[in-house]
Amino acid sequence: MGAIMKEALLHMLTENEGQFVSGQEISNKLNCSRTAIWKHISELRNNGYSIEAVQKRGYRLITSPDLVTAEEVSLYTGKGSFGKKIVYQPSVKSTQEIAYSLARDGAPEGSIVLADEQTGGRGRLGRAWQSPAGTGIWMSLILRPEIPLQKAPQLTLLIAVAASKAIEKVTGLEAAIKWPNDLLINGKKTAGILTELQAEADSIHSVIVGIGMNVNQESKHFSEEIAQIATSLAIEGGKTYKRAEVIGYLLQEIESLYHQYLQNGFGVIKLLWEARAFSLGKRITARSVTGSITGYAKGITDEGVLLLEDDTGRVHSIYSADIEIPSP
Amino acid sequence: MGAIMKEALLHMLTENEGQFVSGQEISNKLNCSRTAIWKHISELRNNGYSIEAVQKRGYRLITSPDLVTAEEVSLYTGKGSFGKKIVYQPSVKSTQEIAYSLARDGAPEGSIVLADEQTGGRGRLGRAWQSPAGTGIWMSLILRPEIPLQKAPQLTLLIAVAASKAIEKVTGLEAAIKWPNDLLINGKKTAGILTELQAEADSIHSVIVGIGMNVNQESKHFSEEIAQIATSLAIEGGKTYKRAEVIGYLLQEIESLYHQYLQNGFGVIKLLWEARAFSLGKRITARSVTGSITGYAKGITDEGVLLLEDDTGRVHSIYSADIEIPSP
């Protein structure tokens, strides 16, 4: 009950940010004693919230820290059902593993797992994903779509579109999608999406969508080598962003597109994806374990497969590869 | 080491079934004492093997019990790599769960889990699968195919073809395939296939193929209601079969088709499947959670999707459904 009260108190202060809320009003709304309020105010201050307390006027939230705790994120999740259940841990190996076991235990669609830091964050194909504390969004979202297995790869593209839209809303910057799962700002990687699932041949049990997004890293946080290919919202936007707010935008964009998709299919998502695609219409090289093909990126199929036309005019279906734009 | 010695001894006796193998020969080949041999013979007898021991002539295997233990099944797995690793337990909740955790721990492709009895056997879509002791094959096989997720449903069809071929080899009976995963003899269900997987959007971690097959049940084992729709190899063939031998045929057929598939794609499998399909070319009803469609079963696509033409001429792609043949 303490956590819910603290969250409700934070909501009241945030809704009236910069203005005083009287102890009496808080006490009435939350049905708790002045002493309990004071206890929660102290805790919030300990968590980094700067709260002014003035006798006879009440409490005023001055600044809030850049946290991704359940109570902070819940300020921004809006009216949808995504993010209604938030599991936060300061440091985890991987949010994906935690989401997996939540999903196995029956966690509802839209549940999310957040961490300030991942010590063993994973990207696509088992690659490591750097997830240092206090800088980015390391999130796993549980979906339970009633779609055929064959259509599951469409979800990666859907999430990429939603993430691109969220970045644009928050920063005003254009975030291009590099097939299948990278988001680029000014040609550099800002976010990646990892879609994992457990399924039968004709029914999906759960999809765990991992989203890693560089938000407040500065250039100096990246090694020289990584700085060539990676960036953050802060580097590109020239200012820092509240991660909880970005998460709120992300969840709202994902939920909205997801419901649209379940109702109307992949058509609209495909158009939105193609409009934001980085590599379409370009000469690219698709590199995979079985070799590499260079050609013209024609588009994607209704199942999210990349179509690549080589120099002989043959069109290849690319299911899994890394895309490179060859130097001219 | 004891288990391996016992298995090797059983192999020697089985290879020379009906003939005596001298204690000296066993002792030389297995590099063990006469006392050790006697100990293993006793154990085998305790397990139900009938072994004659005659002084100066040696040991002779008269009959072997219908077991699905690792040592018994290993007599029939042939030279392939499927079934090289066998995990056997007399009674389990579900062989699928055990295979899942083996796969997570890195078990190689072709590893199998066998049980004499399942207390919580599962079929497609979470349905219960009756798996009483001593009667059937309850097996899970680990595959690690490097194929796109979109193609994973093809594996169910591949396994169905392999199982149909194995049944024909063992019994001489025709086993028809009812889309997507049932095997029918004389119109009644004899086996089912459950394909489960863990994957990323563009890479499969592991596929766990569950195979349930009624082998030696007699009619009286089925309730009157079930007897209308279910049968066993023994009921249809008029004799009992050694389950371990059927497993051997199954694994060899699966491995052979699987390698063929990985090398040459789905084309051949599709032809084999269509030749054995029960419902193709018939008027059927496909019933799913979202409703039912009746029409003409035209065929399957390259991705294992069933094509159903309704009375208006519209062709529906059926990803998941139960197929019924309506009464005329």
XYZ file of C-alpha atoms in Angstrom:
656
model
C 0.000 0.000 0.000
C 2.913 2.353 0.743
C 4.148 2.194 -2.852
C 0.700 2.989 -4.254
C 0.302 5.951 -1.883
C 3.736 7.274 -2.854
C 2.828 6.889 -6.528
C -0.487 8.688 -6.023
C 1.277 11.504 -4.159
C 3.804 11.834 -6.965
C 0.944 11.996 -9.475
C -0.693 14.860 -7.537
C 2.529 16.823 -7.301
C 3.365 16.244 -10.961
C -0.081 17.264 -12.193
C 0.424 20.525 -10.305
C 4.101 20.882 -11.114
C 5.437 24.264 -9.978
C 2.337 24.906 -7.871
C 1.714 24.220 -4.216
C -0.598 21.408 -3.169
C -1.802 21.740 0.398
C -1.216 19.005 2.955
C -4.963 19.083 3.658
C -5.824 18.389 0.013
C -3.346 15.532 -0.187
C -4.596 14.141 3.098
C -8.213 14.268 1.870
C -7.549 12.764 -1.542
C -5.247 9.990 -0.404
C -7.092 9.450 2.875
C -3.901 9.404 4.925
C -2.345 11.288 7.836
C -0.033 14.322 7.639
C 2.687 12.105 9.115
C 2.288 9.537 6.331
C 2.495 12.302 3.727
C 5.662 13.604 5.279
C 7.153 10.105 5.225
C 6.442 9.727 1.489
C 7.753 13.228 0.732
C 11.006 12.253 2.470
C 11.237 9.075 0.428
C 10.642 10.947 -2.816
C 13.362 13.424 -1.856
C 15.676 10.499 -1.166
C 14.875 9.226 -4.659
C 16.049 12.519 -6.137
C 12.819 14.504 -6.363
C 13.278 18.118 -5.323
C 10.169 19.085 -3.340
C 9.670 22.405 -1.585
C 7.645 22.370 1.635
C 6.248 25.684 2.893
C 4.107 25.968 5.985
C 0.440 26.810 5.258
C 0.996 26.502 1.515
C 1.954 22.839 1.238
C 4.252 20.968 -1.139
C 5.606 21.909 -4.515
C 7.504 19.699 -6.961
C 10.451 21.675 -8.327
C 12.359 19.108 -10.332
C 12.150 15.364 -10.736
C 15.064 13.054 -11.450
C 15.509 11.065 -14.656
C 14.275 7.748 -13.295
C 12.629 4.783 -14.969
C 11.004 3.482 -11.800
C 7.429 2.207 -11.926
C 6.131 5.298 -10.125
C 7.933 7.746 -12.403
C 7.041 5.934 -15.634
C 3.402 5.566 -14.566
C 3.150 9.382 -14.757
C 3.497 9.128 -18.529
C 1.779 5.923 -19.615
C -1.538 7.567 -20.423
C -4.887 5.856 -20.577
C -3.920 2.734 -22.515
C -3.334 -0.694 -21.046
C 0.329 -0.922 -22.081
C 2.484 -0.123 -19.069
C -0.329 -0.723 -16.589
C 1.874 -3.411 -15.071
C 5.476 -2.238 -14.647
C 8.261 -4.314 -13.137
C 11.304 -2.149 -12.379
C 14.685 -3.265 -11.116
C 17.712 -0.967 -10.846
C 20.152 -3.457 -12.352
C 19.406 -6.706 -14.160
C 21.243 -9.050 -16.477
C 18.606 -8.672 -19.169
C 15.047 -7.367 -19.029
C 14.148 -10.025 -21.638
C 14.765 -12.921 -19.225
C 12.573 -11.330 -16.557
C 9.808 -10.655 -19.069
C 10.017 -14.273 -20.258
C 9.354 -15.649 -16.811
C 6.577 -13.107 -16.212
C 4.982 -14.196 -19.488
C 5.262 -17.855 -18.536
C 3.529 -17.003 -15.258
C 0.665 -15.440 -17.192
C 1.456 -11.697 -17.064
C -1.080 -9.773 -19.172
C -0.365 -8.221 -22.551
C 1.204 -4.800 -22.182
C 3.208 -5.659 -19.064
C 6.675 -4.109 -19.180
C 10.007 -4.733 -17.503
C 12.372 -1.791 -17.017
C 15.873 -1.525 -15.652
C 18.200 1.416 -15.134
C 21.093 -0.807 -16.156
C 21.540 -4.165 -17.885
C 24.714 -6.086 -17.170
C 24.134 -8.647 -19.929
C 21.866 -6.860 -22.382
C 21.304 -8.739 -25.638
C 20.692 -7.572 -29.164
C 19.681 -9.509 -32.229
C 21.329 -12.920 -32.815
C 22.754 -13.059 -29.311
C 24.934 -9.985 -29.747
C 25.798 -7.884 -26.703
C 23.939 -4.614 -26.182
C 25.643 -1.958 -24.030
C 23.148 -0.798 -21.405
C 24.906 1.495 -18.900
C 23.055 2.949 -15.913
C 21.218 6.254 -16.049
C 21.463 6.797 -19.797
C 19.037 4.776 -21.847
C 15.800 2.857 -22.053
C 16.193 -0.872 -21.517
C 12.696 -2.253 -21.726
C 10.875 -5.497 -22.470
C 7.200 -5.543 -23.411
C 4.957 -8.619 -23.325
C 2.544 -9.086 -26.235
C 0.096 -11.923 -26.818
C -1.097 -11.394 -30.387
C -3.517 -13.868 -31.923
C -1.704 -13.952 -35.245
C -0.125 -16.816 -37.183
C 3.530 -17.539 -36.522
C 4.337 -16.619 -40.126
C 3.309 -13.028 -39.369
C 5.336 -12.583 -36.192
C 8.260 -10.814 -37.957
C 5.790 -8.050 -38.870
C 5.831 -7.093 -35.191
C 9.478 -6.016 -35.343
C 8.591 -3.636 -38.162
C 5.534 -2.374 -36.282
C 7.609 -1.628 -33.184
C 10.236 0.109 -35.317
C 7.589 2.405 -36.801
C 6.161 3.150 -33.345
C 9.610 3.879 -31.924
C 10.425 6.130 -34.862
C 7.186 8.065 -34.324
C 7.847 8.353 -30.574
C 11.357 9.711 -31.169
C 9.964 12.283 -33.584
C 7.306 13.394 -31.113
C 9.799 13.751 -28.283
C 12.740 15.272 -30.136
C 11.406 16.561 -33.440
C 14.174 14.531 -35.089
C 13.663 12.123 -37.946
C 14.429 8.514 -37.010
C 14.943 6.276 -40.016
C 14.464 2.509 -39.876
C 17.209 0.234 -41.072
C 15.826 -3.215 -41.854
C 14.978 -5.092 -39.813
C 15.331 -3.565 -36.398
C 17.573 -0.502 -36.090
C 16.601 3.135 -35.675
C 19.028 5.686 -37.031
C 19.245 9.415 -36.457
C 21.482 11.160 -38.979
C 22.691 7.739 -40.075
C 23.766 6.567 -36.630
C 22.161 3.872 -34.508
C 20.015 5.167 -31.651
C 17.813 2.216 -30.880
C 17.396 -1.472 -31.598
C 14.494 -3.859 -31.314
C 14.680 -7.522 -30.372
C 11.568 -9.630 -30.936
C 11.571 -13.003 -29.215
C 8.727 -15.451 -28.959
C 7.481 -18.745 -27.688
C 4.998 -20.459 -29.927
C 3.360 -23.526 -31.333
C 3.395 -23.957 -35.083
C -0.061 -22.380 -35.274
C -0.402 -20.282 -32.145
C 1.842 -17.762 -30.412
C 2.124 -18.094 -26.637
C 3.928 -14.824 -26.032
C 6.100 -12.287 -27.789
C 8.731 -10.439 -25.790
C 9.719 -7.197 -27.475
C 13.006 -5.812 -26.252
C 13.704 -2.134 -26.921
C 17.086 -0.614 -26.273
C 17.337 3.133 -26.834
C 20.254 5.472 -26.263
C 18.715 8.570 -24.680
C 21.083 10.694 -22.634
C 24.528 9.379 -23.502
C 27.038 12.064 -24.400
C 29.654 11.519 -27.096
C 32.289 10.905 -24.452
C 30.298 7.888 -23.243
C 31.006 6.072 -26.496
C 34.363 4.655 -27.494
C 35.793 6.308 -30.623
C 34.894 3.225 -32.658
C 31.316 3.071 -31.397
C 30.886 6.832 -31.777
C 31.263 6.353 -35.538
C 28.101 4.270 -35.694
C 26.093 5.042 -32.545
C 24.410 8.115 -31.167
C 21.770 9.133 -28.613
C 18.704 11.365 -28.549
C 20.693 13.842 -26.416
C 23.646 14.023 -28.807
C 21.382 14.574 -31.791
C 18.844 16.770 -30.028
C 21.344 18.898 -28.135
C 19.524 18.436 -24.834
C 18.677 15.714 -22.359
C 15.305 13.999 -22.204
C 13.312 12.473 -19.393
C 13.505 8.750 -20.070
C 10.170 8.079 -18.365
C 8.489 10.516 -20.734
C 10.081 8.874 -23.770
C 8.857 5.485 -22.484
C 5.360 6.946 -22.174
C 5.404 8.098 -25.802
C 6.824 4.750 -26.907
C 4.115 2.740 -25.168
C 1.339 4.942 -26.489
C 2.619 4.754 -30.069
C 3.117 0.986 -29.833
C -0.309 0.347 -28.331
C -2.054 2.498 -30.890
C -0.296 0.897 -33.898
C -0.673 -2.584 -32.412
C -4.446 -2.317 -32.074
C -4.632 -0.845 -35.541
C -2.594 -3.799 -36.823
C -4.673 -6.456 -35.089
C -7.815 -4.913 -36.531
C -6.727 -3.971 -40.041
C -3.654 -6.065 -40.747
C -0.179 -5.173 -41.919
C -1.100 -2.852 -44.812
C -0.934 0.473 -42.995
C 2.131 -0.564 -40.983
C 3.885 -1.501 -44.204
C 3.221 1.928 -45.732
C 4.396 3.700 -42.586
C 7.476 1.489 -42.455
C 8.376 2.074 -46.079
C 8.003 5.827 -45.623
C 10.569 5.716 -42.817
C 12.864 3.071 -44.281
C 16.493 4.033 -44.533
C 17.654 1.501 -47.080
C 14.758 1.192 -49.524
C 15.554 2.267 -53.052
C 19.263 2.208 -52.245
C 22.037 -0.098 -53.316
C 22.814 -2.233 -50.290
C 24.687 -5.327 -49.233
C 22.872 -7.944 -47.148
C 25.390 -9.953 -45.180
C 24.416 -13.185 -43.436
C 26.058 -16.375 -42.219
C 25.487 -17.966 -45.599
C 27.126 -15.177 -47.613
C 26.371 -11.705 -48.879
C 24.298 -10.288 -51.694
C 24.594 -6.782 -53.102
C 21.762 -5.198 -54.976
C 18.882 -2.800 -55.025
C 16.515 -2.833 -52.017
C 13.109 -3.027 -53.691
C 10.806 -3.190 -50.671
C 9.371 -5.547 -48.100
C 6.764 -8.248 -48.524
C 3.527 -8.560 -46.601
C 5.423 -10.789 -44.211
C 8.223 -8.354 -43.498
C 10.748 -10.033 -45.773
C 13.223 -7.700 -47.518
C 13.325 -7.968 -51.315
C 16.736 -7.414 -52.869
C 17.288 -7.326 -56.625
C 20.807 -8.308 -57.629
C 22.648 -7.115 -60.730
C 21.328 -9.999 -62.814
C 17.768 -8.917 -62.045
C 17.080 -11.837 -59.738
C 15.045 -10.893 -56.657
C 16.183 -12.418 -53.366
C 14.007 -12.769 -50.270
C 16.092 -11.701 -47.279
C 14.824 -13.140 -44.006
C 17.820 -12.419 -41.811
C 20.904 -10.325 -42.553
C 22.884 -7.247 -41.663
C 22.415 -4.410 -44.101
C 25.313 -2.276 -45.236
C 25.392 0.589 -47.675
C 28.547 -0.019 -49.733
C 30.867 2.921 -50.265
C 30.470 4.235 -53.797
C 29.898 -46.585 -16.938
C 27.524 -49.303 -15.734
C 24.731 -48.045 -17.972
C 26.979 -48.003 -21.026
C 28.229 -51.528 -20.316
C 24.681 -52.765 -19.887
C 23.704 -51.091 -23.159
C 26.681 -52.634 -24.978
C 25.841 -56.065 -23.572
C 22.236 -55.675 -24.720
C 23.493 -54.718 -28.182
C 25.617 -57.875 -28.377
C 22.754 -60.102 -27.298
C 20.291 -58.406 -29.644
C 22.603 -58.614 -32.655
C 22.804 -62.340 -31.985
C 19.186 -62.765 -30.999
C 18.295 -66.433 -30.576
C 21.961 -67.452 -30.586
C 24.333 -67.965 -27.708
C 27.087 -65.451 -27.027
C 29.856 -66.842 -24.862
C 30.847 -65.222 -21.605
C 34.413 -65.161 -22.863
C 33.464 -63.199 -25.981
C 31.461 -60.691 -23.950
C 34.271 -60.379 -21.446
C 36.793 -59.729 -24.239
C 34.673 -57.239 -26.163
C 33.471 -55.247 -23.169
C 36.699 -55.671 -21.242
C 34.944 -56.633 -18.036
C 34.835 -59.504 -15.577
C 32.493 -62.496 -15.646
C 31.026 -61.193 -12.387
C 30.229 -57.826 -13.946
C 28.554 -59.569 -16.884
C 26.436 -61.618 -14.537
C 25.397 -58.462 -12.680
C 24.259 -56.788 -15.902
C 22.435 -59.938 -17.065
C 20.539 -59.915 -13.770
C 19.623 -56.283 -14.219
C 18.392 -56.899 -17.756
C 16.285 -59.801 -16.510
C 14.857 -57.505 -13.822
C 13.971 -55.079 -16.602
C 11.934 -57.793 -18.334
C 14.455 -59.245 -20.773
C 14.254 -63.015 -20.941
C 17.842 -64.282 -21.181
C 18.866 -67.916 -21.129
C 22.193 -68.773 -19.487
C 23.745 -72.149 -20.287
C 27.111 -73.237 -18.939
C 29.872 -73.406 -21.582
C 27.574 -71.927 -24.236
C 26.915 -68.532 -22.724
C 23.916 -66.199 -22.889
C 21.016 -66.081 -25.290
C 18.337 -63.377 -25.584
C 14.961 -65.062 -25.947
C 12.532 -62.175 -25.770
C 12.847 -58.514 -24.920
C 10.159 -56.414 -23.294
C 8.381 -53.512 -24.997
C 10.415 -50.752 -23.362
C 11.287 -47.244 -24.505
C 14.361 -46.942 -22.300
C 17.519 -45.380 -23.707
C 19.265 -48.761 -23.967
C 16.357 -50.436 -25.735
C 15.710 -47.554 -28.146
C 19.429 -47.225 -28.940
C 19.206 -50.693 -30.526
C 17.085 -49.219 -33.300
C 18.323 -45.676 -33.918
C 20.648 -46.657 -36.760
C 23.619 -44.659 -37.911
C 22.111 -41.172 -37.940
C 22.644 -38.541 -35.301
C 18.974 -38.319 -34.260
C 18.515 -40.300 -31.079
C 22.225 -40.292 -30.232
C 21.293 -38.532 -27.010
C 18.271 -40.108 -25.319
C 16.785 -38.955 -22.034
C 14.334 -41.525 -20.682
C 12.124 -41.251 -17.642
C 9.418 -43.788 -16.737
C 6.786 -41.188 -15.884
C 6.830 -37.450 -16.592
C 4.320 -34.649 -16.737
C 5.256 -33.839 -20.321
C 8.297 -34.746 -22.390
C 8.025 -31.294 -24.017
C 8.923 -29.476 -20.787
C 11.996 -31.651 -20.262
C 13.116 -31.168 -23.854
C 12.671 -27.392 -23.473
C 15.052 -27.228 -20.562
C 17.533 -29.542 -22.307
C 17.403 -27.250 -25.346
C 17.958 -24.177 -23.189
C 20.984 -25.918 -21.700
C 22.402 -26.457 -25.181
C 21.427 -30.070 -25.991
C 22.408 -30.895 -29.582
C 20.006 -31.275 -32.468
C 18.514 -34.755 -32.578
C 18.376 -35.198 -28.798
C 15.178 -36.935 -27.727
C 13.175 -37.245 -24.544
C 11.095 -40.388 -24.000
C 8.709 -41.447 -21.282
C 6.694 -44.601 -20.756
C 3.874 -42.465 -19.387
C 2.929 -38.777 -19.401
C 0.705 -37.532 -16.617
C 0.074 -34.134 -18.235
C 0.674 -34.752 -21.928
C -0.269 -31.833 -24.163
C -1.577 -31.662 -27.695
C -2.015 -28.709 -29.981
C -3.408 -25.485 -28.474
C -2.923 -26.691 -24.911
C -5.310 -29.622 -25.270
C -4.748 -32.695 -23.118
C -3.174 -35.766 -24.719
C -3.829 -39.144 -23.077
C -0.476 -40.882 -22.595
C -0.985 -44.053 -20.517
C 1.956 -46.249 -19.528
C 3.196 -49.088 -21.687
C 1.079 -48.361 -24.735
C 2.348 -45.525 -26.873
C 5.231 -43.354 -27.965
C 5.489 -40.096 -26.064
C 8.543 -38.386 -27.466
C 10.050 -34.934 -27.839
C 12.777 -34.204 -30.372
C 15.044 -31.148 -30.354
C 15.744 -29.484 -33.704
C 17.840 -26.401 -34.394
C 17.077 -25.567 -38.012
C 18.640 -22.505 -39.601
C 15.440 -21.474 -41.336
C 13.370 -18.289 -41.141
C 10.605 -18.177 -38.565
C 8.054 -17.890 -41.375
C 8.976 -21.394 -42.506
C 8.750 -23.101 -39.117
C 5.189 -24.419 -39.703
C 6.636 -26.462 -42.586
C 8.327 -28.606 -39.957
C 4.981 -29.922 -38.665
C 4.172 -31.091 -42.180
C 7.625 -32.625 -42.591
C 7.283 -34.588 -39.355
C 3.806 -35.732 -40.380
C 5.167 -37.119 -43.650
C 8.030 -38.853 -41.842
C 5.677 -40.355 -39.259
C 3.324 -41.535 -41.991
C 6.224 -43.216 -43.796
C 7.464 -44.831 -40.575
C 4.006 -46.228 -39.806
C 3.798 -47.674 -43.317
C 7.223 -49.302 -43.003
C 6.413 -50.832 -39.639
C 2.819 -51.911 -40.214
C 2.236 -51.852 -43.947
C -0.798 -49.676 -43.221
C -1.537 -46.392 -44.932
C -1.417 -43.417 -42.566
C -3.132 -40.341 -43.972
C -2.312 -36.825 -42.797
C -5.091 -34.551 -41.626
C -3.956 -30.914 -41.730
C -2.060 -29.780 -39.882
C -0.844 -32.412 -37.469
C -2.901 -35.598 -37.203
C -2.169 -39.044 -38.589
C -5.166 -41.217 -39.370
C -5.403 -44.915 -40.096
C -8.739 -45.907 -41.615
C -10.018 -42.453 -40.730
C -9.161 -42.634 -37.036
C -6.488 -40.687 -35.187
C -3.343 -42.659 -34.398
C -0.785 -39.939 -33.835
C -0.449 -36.209 -33.341
C 2.422 -33.784 -33.715
C 3.054 -30.707 -31.612
C 5.654 -28.247 -32.863
C 6.801 -25.680 -30.337
C 9.617 -23.203 -30.688
C 11.613 -20.438 -29.136
C 12.836 -17.849 -31.574
C 13.865 -14.349 -32.445
C 12.028 -12.656 -35.276
C 14.771 -13.749 -37.674
C 16.407 -16.745 -36.045
C 15.084 -19.905 -34.418
C 16.722 -20.900 -31.136
C 15.161 -24.347 -30.897
C 12.177 -26.321 -32.116
C 10.725 -28.973 -29.856
C 8.751 -31.524 -31.827
C 6.356 -33.556 -29.722
C 5.111 -36.824 -31.170
C 2.355 -38.807 -29.530
C 1.536 -42.128 -31.141
C -0.921 -44.816 -30.056
C 0.919 -48.095 -30.608
C -0.325 -51.008 -28.540
C -3.610 -49.821 -27.087
C -6.460 -52.282 -27.511
C -10.007 -51.110 -28.206
C -10.938 -51.683 -24.583
C -8.349 -49.077 -23.549
C -10.405 -46.348 -25.197
C -13.685 -45.034 -23.872
C -16.599 -45.633 -26.244
C -16.569 -41.982 -27.247
C -12.825 -41.910 -27.942
C -12.973 -45.259 -29.759
C -15.117 -43.541 -32.415
C -12.263 -41.241 -33.368
C -9.042 -42.839 -32.082
C -7.162 -46.002 -32.875
C -3.712 -47.568 -32.474
C -1.236 -49.387 -34.677
C -2.133 -52.620 -32.848
C -5.881 -52.243 -33.390
C -5.425 -51.533 -37.082
C -2.542 -53.947 -37.652
C -3.984 -56.811 -35.637
C -0.742 -57.341 -33.731
C 1.453 -55.547 -31.217
C 4.602 -53.660 -32.163
C 7.854 -52.989 -30.353
C 7.683 -49.306 -29.526
C 11.470 -48.934 -29.563
C 11.549 -50.255 -33.115
C 8.822 -47.834 -34.212
C 10.821 -44.998 -32.623
C 13.874 -46.132 -34.582
C 11.954 -45.971 -37.863
C 10.481 -42.608 -36.898
C 13.862 -41.056 -36.143
C 15.428 -42.390 -39.323
C 12.570 -41.123 -41.488
C 12.592 -37.730 -39.776
C 16.347 -37.304 -40.028
C 16.411 -38.272 -43.666
C 13.551 -35.930 -44.668
C 14.920 -33.144 -42.470
C 18.333 -33.138 -44.138
C 16.646 -33.323 -47.521
C 14.514 -30.319 -46.533
C 17.417 -28.229 -45.241
C 19.287 -28.872 -48.475
C 16.533 -28.649 -51.071
C 13.717 -26.768 -49.414
C 10.053 -27.527 -48.958
C 9.224 -28.618 -52.521
C 9.670 -32.372 -52.122
C 8.096 -32.385 -48.662
C 5.093 -30.564 -50.073
C 4.603 -33.191 -52.774
C 4.970 -36.045 -50.288
C 2.571 -34.313 -47.933
C -0.037 -33.710 -50.600
C 0.172 -37.338 -51.697
C -0.662 -38.436 -48.165
C -3.136 -35.690 -47.303
C -6.493 -36.852 -46.055
C -8.531 -33.721 -46.630
C -7.197 -32.326 -49.920
C -9.712 -32.202 -52.723
C -12.523 -32.774 -50.254
C -15.243 -30.527 -48.979
C -14.250 -29.641 -45.422
C -15.074 -27.302 -42.590
C -12.254 -25.401 -40.919
C -13.293 -24.433 -37.415
C -11.302 -21.902 -35.365
C -11.866 -19.498 -32.499
C -12.867 -16.803 -34.954
C -15.514 -18.870 -36.721
C -15.778 -21.619 -39.298
C -15.494 -21.785 -43.055
C -16.754 -24.617 -45.243
C -15.376 -25.186 -48.681
C -13.095 -27.109 -50.945
C -9.576 -27.892 -49.673
C -7.430 -26.791 -52.618
C -3.939 -27.443 -51.276
C -1.220 -25.982 -49.104
C 1.074 -23.054 -49.792
C 4.850 -23.107 -49.725
C 4.581 -22.035 -46.115
C 2.280 -24.824 -45.012
C -0.878 -22.719 -45.011
C -4.084 -24.546 -46.006
C -6.019 -23.013 -48.907
C -9.774 -23.326 -48.680
C -12.115 -22.178 -51.458
C -15.561 -21.261 -50.202
C -18.790 -21.491 -52.206
C -18.410 -17.944 -53.522
C -15.041 -18.889 -55.014
C -13.056 -16.893 -52.490
C -9.859 -18.635 -51.344
C -9.106 -18.434 -47.618
C -5.665 -18.948 -46.072
C -6.102 -21.170 -43.022
C -3.268 -20.809 -40.523
C -4.861 -22.535 -37.546
C -8.073 -24.538 -37.358
C -9.629 -27.908 -36.753
C -10.668 -29.678 -39.904
C -13.919 -31.574 -40.137
C -15.452 -33.428 -43.026
C -19.124 -32.469 -42.914
C -21.670 -35.262 -43.215
C -23.161 -35.272 -46.709
